[in-house]
Short mmCIF file of C-alpha atoms in Angstrom, two decimals:
data_model
loop_
_atom_site.label_atom_id
_atom_site.label_comp_id
_atom_site.label_asym_id
_atom_site.label_seq_id
_atom_site.Cartn_x
_atom_site.Cartn_y
_atom_site.Cartn_z
CA MET A 28 36.98 214.21 131.83
CA GLY A 29 35.66 211.98 134.31
CA ARG A 30 36.84 209.05 136.27
CA MET A 31 34.97 206.52 134.04
CA ASN A 32 36.67 207.53 131.24
CA GLU A 33 40.05 207.05 132.36
CA GLU A 34 38.69 203.41 133.94
CA LEU A 35 37.34 202.98 130.48
CA ARG A 36 40.92 203.86 128.76
CA GLY A 37 43.36 202.05 131.77
CA LEU A 38 41.24 198.87 130.84
CA CYS A 39 41.38 199.37 127.38
CA SER A 40 45.28 199.32 127.76
CA ARG A 41 44.93 196.34 130.06
CA LEU A 42 42.99 194.14 127.81
CA CYS A 43 45.26 194.96 124.46
CA GLN A 44 47.92 193.35 126.35
CA LYS A 45 45.74 190.03 125.89
CA ALA A 46 46.76 188.97 122.89
CA ASP A 47 50.55 189.41 123.28
CA LEU A 48 49.48 187.01 126.62
CA GLU A 49 48.18 184.71 124.86
CA ALA A 50 50.64 184.07 122.07
CA THR A 51 53.14 183.82 125.03
CA VAL A 52 50.80 181.02 126.72
CA SER A 53 51.12 179.06 123.29
CA MET A 54 55.08 179.44 122.61
CA LEU A 55 55.55 178.09 126.35
CA GLU A 56 53.48 175.32 126.04
CA ALA A 57 54.65 174.37 123.34
CA LYS A 58 58.24 174.84 125.01
CA ARG A 59 56.66 172.28 127.85
CA LYS A 60 56.19 170.29 125.29
CA THR A 61 59.44 169.73 123.92
CA LEU A 62 61.36 170.12 127.85
CA ALA A 63 58.90 168.07 129.70
CA PRO A 64 60.26 164.67 127.95
CA GLU A 65 63.67 165.54 127.57
CA VAL A 66 63.98 166.28 131.28
CA LYS A 67 62.43 162.84 132.16
CA LYS A 68 65.03 161.22 129.69
CA LEU A 69 67.97 163.27 130.99
CA ALA A 70 66.41 161.80 134.61
CA ARG A 71 66.62 158.07 133.52
CA ALA A 72 69.99 158.75 131.46
CA ALA A 73 71.77 160.30 135.31
CA LYS A 74 70.58 157.47 137.72
CA ALA A 75 71.51 155.09 135.21
CA GLU A 76 75.86 156.74 135.38
CA GLN A 77 75.59 156.94 138.77
CA ARG A 78 74.58 153.40 139.24
CA ASP A 79 77.67 152.23 136.97
CA VAL A 80 79.77 154.30 139.75
CA THR A 81 77.64 152.45 142.47
CA ARG A 82 78.45 149.62 141.51
CA LEU A 83 82.46 150.60 141.30
CA GLU A 84 82.15 151.34 144.64
CA ARG A 85 80.79 148.37 146.44
CA PRO A 86 82.11 144.52 146.18
CA THR A 87 80.38 143.63 143.34
CA VAL A 88 82.16 141.74 140.22
CA ALA A 89 82.76 145.07 138.15
CA ALA A 90 84.70 146.41 140.96
CA LEU A 91 86.43 142.78 141.23
CA VAL A 92 87.05 142.94 137.86
CA HIS A 93 88.21 146.42 137.75
CA HIS A 94 90.29 145.63 141.07
CA LEU A 95 92.14 142.79 139.37
CA ALA A 96 92.61 144.28 136.03
CA GLY A 97 94.66 147.51 138.29
CA ASP A 98 92.41 150.02 136.85
CA LEU A 99 89.70 150.60 139.43
CA GLU A 100 90.75 154.23 140.61
CA GLU A 101 90.71 154.89 136.43
CA GLN A 102 87.68 153.43 136.19
CA TRP A 103 85.87 154.98 138.77
CA GLU A 104 87.22 158.36 137.93
CA THR A 105 85.80 157.77 134.58
CA GLU A 106 82.13 156.89 135.96
CA HIS A 107 82.00 159.46 138.20
CA ARG A 108 82.89 162.37 136.06
CA GLU A 109 80.14 160.91 133.17
CA ALA A 110 77.44 160.42 136.38
CA GLU A 111 78.19 164.30 137.15
CA GLU A 112 78.05 165.42 133.21
CA ALA A 113 75.02 163.27 133.42
CA LEU A 114 73.43 165.48 136.43
CA ALA A 115 74.21 168.73 135.05
CA LYS A 116 72.50 167.92 132.41
CA TYR A 117 69.38 166.91 134.07
CA GLU A 118 69.17 169.58 136.45
CA ALA A 119 69.37 172.15 133.85
CA ALA A 120 66.62 170.96 131.94
CA ALA A 121 64.80 170.44 135.38
CA ARG A 122 65.33 174.26 135.87
CA GLU A 123 64.43 175.22 132.60
CA LEU A 124 61.16 173.47 132.50
CA GLU A 125 60.66 175.02 135.94
CA THR A 126 61.11 178.29 134.97
CA VAL A 127 58.55 177.33 131.98
CA GLU A 128 56.26 176.13 134.26
CA ALA A 129 56.37 179.50 136.69
CA GLN A 130 55.86 181.96 133.59
CA LEU A 131 52.69 179.85 132.43
CA ARG A 132 51.59 179.97 135.66
CA ASP A 133 51.84 183.88 136.15
CA ILE A 134 50.79 184.57 132.98
CA ARG A 135 47.68 182.48 133.09
CA ALA A 136 46.83 184.02 136.61
CA GLN A 137 47.06 187.54 134.79
CA LEU A 138 44.57 185.89 131.88
CA SER A 139 42.37 184.82 134.35
CA GLY A 140 42.09 188.47 135.74
CA MET A 141 41.49 189.69 132.84
CA GLU A 142 38.34 188.44 132.12
CA GLU A 143 36.67 190.59 135.31
CA ALA A 144 38.70 193.51 133.54
CA ARG A 145 36.54 192.30 130.08
CA GLU A 146 33.00 192.56 131.48
CA ARG A 147 33.60 195.38 133.50
CA TYR A 148 35.25 197.27 130.08
CA ALA A 149 32.33 195.77 128.41
CA GLN A 150 29.69 197.41 130.89
CA LEU A 151 31.51 200.80 131.14
CA LEU A 152 31.57 200.80 126.81
CA ALA A 153 27.65 200.30 126.44
CA ARG A 154 27.02 202.41 129.22
CA LYS A 155 29.18 205.65 127.37
CA GLN A 156 27.70 204.80 123.81
CA ALA A 157 24.06 204.64 124.88
CA ALA A 158 25.02 207.97 126.84
CA ILE A 159 26.50 209.57 124.05
CA LYS A 160 23.72 208.52 121.36
CA ALA A 161 21.59 209.72 124.01
CA ALA A 162 23.10 213.45 123.66
CA GLY A 163 22.79 213.46 120.20
CA GLY A 164 25.42 215.26 117.62
CA PRO A 165 28.51 213.98 115.54
CA ASP A 166 29.45 211.86 118.15
CA ALA A 167 26.28 209.85 118.49
CA GLU A 168 25.78 209.83 114.14
CA LYS A 169 29.82 208.39 114.12
CA LEU A 170 28.36 205.39 116.50
CA ASP A 171 25.28 205.01 114.68
CA GLY A 172 27.58 204.32 111.52
CA LYS A 173 29.51 201.79 113.10
CA GLU A 174 26.27 200.15 114.62
CA ARG A 175 24.52 200.51 111.36
CA THR A 176 27.77 198.72 109.44
CA LEU A 177 28.56 195.89 112.01
CA SER A 178 24.41 195.26 111.48
CA PHE A 179 24.68 195.15 107.95
CA LEU A 180 27.72 192.71 108.45
CA ASP A 181 26.11 190.66 110.78
CA SER A 182 23.18 190.37 108.06
CA GLN A 183 25.71 189.11 105.23
CA LEU A 184 27.26 186.54 107.90
CA GLN A 185 23.44 185.08 108.40
CA SER A 186 22.82 184.81 104.90
CA ILE A 187 26.53 182.58 104.07
CA ARG A 188 25.54 180.89 106.79
CA GLU A 189 21.74 179.89 105.66
CA ALA A 190 23.66 179.34 102.01
CA LEU A 191 26.21 177.00 103.31
CA ALA A 192 23.89 174.85 105.65
CA ALA A 193 21.52 174.83 101.95
CA GLY A 194 24.63 174.01 99.59
CA LYS A 195 25.78 171.34 101.89
CA ALA A 196 22.47 169.82 101.82
CA ALA A 197 22.64 170.06 97.82
CA TRP A 198 26.24 168.74 97.58
CA ASN A 199 24.86 165.48 100.24
CA ALA A 200 21.92 165.09 98.44
CA VAL A 201 23.94 164.55 94.72
CA GLU A 202 26.36 162.35 96.54
CA SER A 203 23.71 160.23 97.06
CA VAL A 204 22.21 159.48 94.11
CA LEU A 205 25.97 158.89 92.70
CA SER A 206 26.32 156.35 95.35
CA GLN A 207 22.60 154.58 93.82
CA LEU A 208 24.41 155.12 90.14
CA ASP A 209 27.41 153.75 90.87
CA THR A 210 25.72 150.54 92.66
CA ALA A 211 23.70 150.36 89.18
CA ALA A 212 26.69 150.65 87.00
CA LEU A 213 28.43 147.82 89.06
CA ARG A 214 25.59 145.69 88.41
CA THR A 215 25.50 146.43 84.74
CA GLY A 216 29.09 145.40 84.23
CA ILE A 217 28.85 142.20 85.48
CA ARG A 218 30.17 139.50 83.78
CA PRO A 219 28.70 135.97 82.82
CA GLY A 220 28.36 133.92 85.58
CA LYS A 221 26.18 132.96 89.13
CA GLY A 222 23.60 135.38 90.06
CA ILE A 223 24.28 137.65 87.22
CA VAL A 224 20.67 137.36 86.58
CA ASN A 225 19.70 138.32 89.72
CA ASP A 226 22.08 141.41 89.72
CA LEU A 227 20.63 142.67 86.44
CA VAL A 228 17.26 141.99 87.38
CA ALA A 229 18.07 143.94 90.62
CA MET A 230 20.00 146.90 88.52
CA ARG A 231 16.49 147.16 86.23
CA ASP A 232 14.35 146.97 89.51
CA SER A 233 16.44 149.93 91.37
CA LEU A 234 15.94 152.42 88.25
CA PRO A 235 13.03 153.83 88.78
CA GLU A 236 13.79 154.44 92.39
CA THR A 237 17.84 156.37 91.45
CA GLN A 238 15.22 158.21 88.53
CA SER A 239 13.02 159.69 90.93
CA ALA A 240 15.84 160.35 93.68
CA ILE A 241 17.65 162.71 90.19
CA TYR A 242 14.25 164.17 90.12
CA SER A 243 14.41 165.21 93.64
CA LEU A 244 17.47 166.68 93.55
CA GLU A 245 15.60 169.95 92.19
CA LYS A 246 14.32 171.29 95.13
CA HIS A 247 17.63 170.94 97.14
CA ILE A 248 19.59 173.02 94.35
CA ILE A 249 16.54 175.80 94.51
CA ALA A 250 16.79 176.11 97.88
CA PHE A 251 20.42 176.63 97.31
CA ASP A 252 20.21 178.86 94.58
CA LYS A 253 17.77 180.80 96.62
CA LYS A 254 19.80 181.08 99.54
CA LEU A 255 22.49 181.90 96.94
CA ALA A 256 20.74 185.15 95.24
CA LEU A 257 20.34 186.82 99.42
CA SER A 258 24.20 186.09 100.02
CA PRO A 259 27.03 188.02 98.43
CA ILE A 260 27.53 185.69 96.47
CA ARG A 261 26.06 185.41 93.46
CA GLY A 262 25.97 181.98 91.46
CA LYS A 263 23.19 180.13 89.92
CA LEU A 264 23.44 176.06 89.21
CA ASN A 265 20.61 175.91 86.65
CA PHE A 266 19.93 172.61 87.12
CA HIS A 267 16.93 170.45 85.19
CA PRO A 268 16.42 166.70 85.90
CA GLU A 269 14.41 166.27 82.57
CA ASP A 270 18.19 166.46 80.99
CA ILE A 271 19.28 163.64 83.34
CA GLU A 272 16.86 160.29 82.25
CA ILE A 273 18.36 157.00 83.03
CA TRP A 274 14.78 155.59 83.02
CA LYS A 275 11.04 156.02 81.81
CA PRO A 276 7.34 154.34 82.80
CA SER A 277 6.78 151.21 79.98
CA LEU A 278 9.98 152.20 78.35
CA ILE A 279 12.50 149.07 77.74
CA THR A 280 15.84 149.21 77.73
CA SER A 281 18.86 146.85 76.71
CA ASP A 282 21.63 146.54 79.52
CA MET A 283 23.51 148.19 77.52
CA VAL A 284 21.84 151.20 76.55
CA SER A 285 21.05 151.45 80.87
CA ARG A 286 25.06 151.39 81.48
CA ASP A 287 25.68 154.50 79.23
CA LYS A 288 22.59 156.33 80.50
CA ILE A 289 23.71 155.48 83.91
CA LYS A 290 27.51 156.71 82.79
CA VAL A 291 26.05 160.03 81.34
CA ALA A 292 23.86 160.55 84.32
CA LYS A 293 27.16 160.50 86.13
CA ASN A 294 29.26 162.91 84.19
CA LYS A 295 26.39 165.30 84.49
CA LEU A 296 25.69 164.48 88.69
CA ASP A 297 29.78 164.97 89.04
CA ALA A 298 29.63 168.61 87.39
CA LEU A 299 27.34 169.55 89.10
CA GLN A 300 28.65 168.09 92.59
CA GLN A 301 31.99 170.28 91.76
CA ARG A 302 30.01 173.29 90.84
CA ILE A 303 28.35 173.16 94.16
CA ALA A 304 31.55 172.24 96.05
CA HIS A 305 32.96 175.68 94.19
CA LEU A 306 30.22 177.53 95.33
CA LEU A 307 31.07 176.35 98.67
CA GLU A 308 34.38 177.31 98.94
CA GLN A 309 33.73 180.98 97.73
CA LEU A 310 31.44 181.25 100.35
CA ARG A 311 34.03 179.70 102.65
CA ARG A 312 35.68 182.66 101.92
CA GLU A 313 33.47 184.88 101.72
CA THR A 314 32.75 184.26 105.12
CA GLU A 315 36.15 184.72 106.82
CA GLN A 316 36.46 187.84 104.95
CA LEU A 317 33.54 189.61 106.29
CA GLN A 318 34.03 188.26 109.76
CA ARG A 319 37.56 190.28 109.41
CA LYS A 320 36.10 193.30 108.66
CA LYS A 321 33.07 193.09 111.31
CA GLN A 322 36.24 192.15 113.79
CA LYS A 323 38.12 195.71 112.58
CA THR A 324 34.60 197.26 112.31
CA GLN A 325 34.00 196.44 116.03
CA ASP A 326 37.99 197.35 117.29
CA ALA A 327 37.31 200.78 115.69
CA LEU A 328 33.76 201.22 117.43
CA GLU A 329 35.36 200.58 120.64
CA LYS A 330 38.62 202.81 120.08
CA MET A 331 36.14 205.50 119.02
CA THR A 332 34.04 205.31 121.86
CA VAL A 333 37.16 205.45 124.33
CA ASN A 334 38.47 208.24 123.30
CA MET A 335 35.56 210.32 122.84
CA ASP A 336 35.03 213.05 125.61
CA TRP A 337 32.24 212.72 127.77
CA SER A 338 31.03 213.10 131.01
CA GLU A 339 28.13 211.98 132.88
#
């Protein structure tokens, strides 16, 4: 086995340590986040205790009071002991923080060096895969099989991304219509008083526009259904806008009837939005599963390539 194989395996072994190093960095950063404010707190406490000692050592009012009471020496020893204890706690915490920061610097330096190693590893891996496939044979077929799997997973992920985008657009469109219906419902529910005539007129005038918005939902739902049909999630909304009627041309309805129609429309659209949300959640879960499968396949492909015997 040539030097390239040896270098590739060495790089692979080195890069396998990356995940462990990154986990250690996270742990150390969390520890530093806790230690840093604690060190500042202990530093303030140590300074405060030292000031108490200094007040007793100088000709201050506090020193004079203790001198007259006959306990100056005893008080000084107490304050001095407390100052030493506070200083010891501060120094211990400061040393621990310094150790954590030194470890972080060291590990980050290692991770920084791994970026070049990763680039070199990718170059060698691609060269070896290309050479093995060019030579043909069982090893080439194994690599092709893994690459076909990766290609299939990529296509599945792409179809889910497109379905998610269409689903979000559909959800937002329904939300917009629900907002219009909420406004209309508020206007029909206003009690007699100043401005009621204008409010009810505004409500009736807004119904044609809201009905048009309900009909326009169909294009968003159809687009989502089409994307769903191409994704791993087989779902269909079966939306029929003609079943949601709040207004018809040349049809005069009472405010009470309008309010009832709005309520029915809201219930149907709420149910539609919930179905869309459920499908979106299914798509997100499927995305996570496919990404795990892709990573597992990619790792298997790399490991297979590294372990295959090959010489230039």
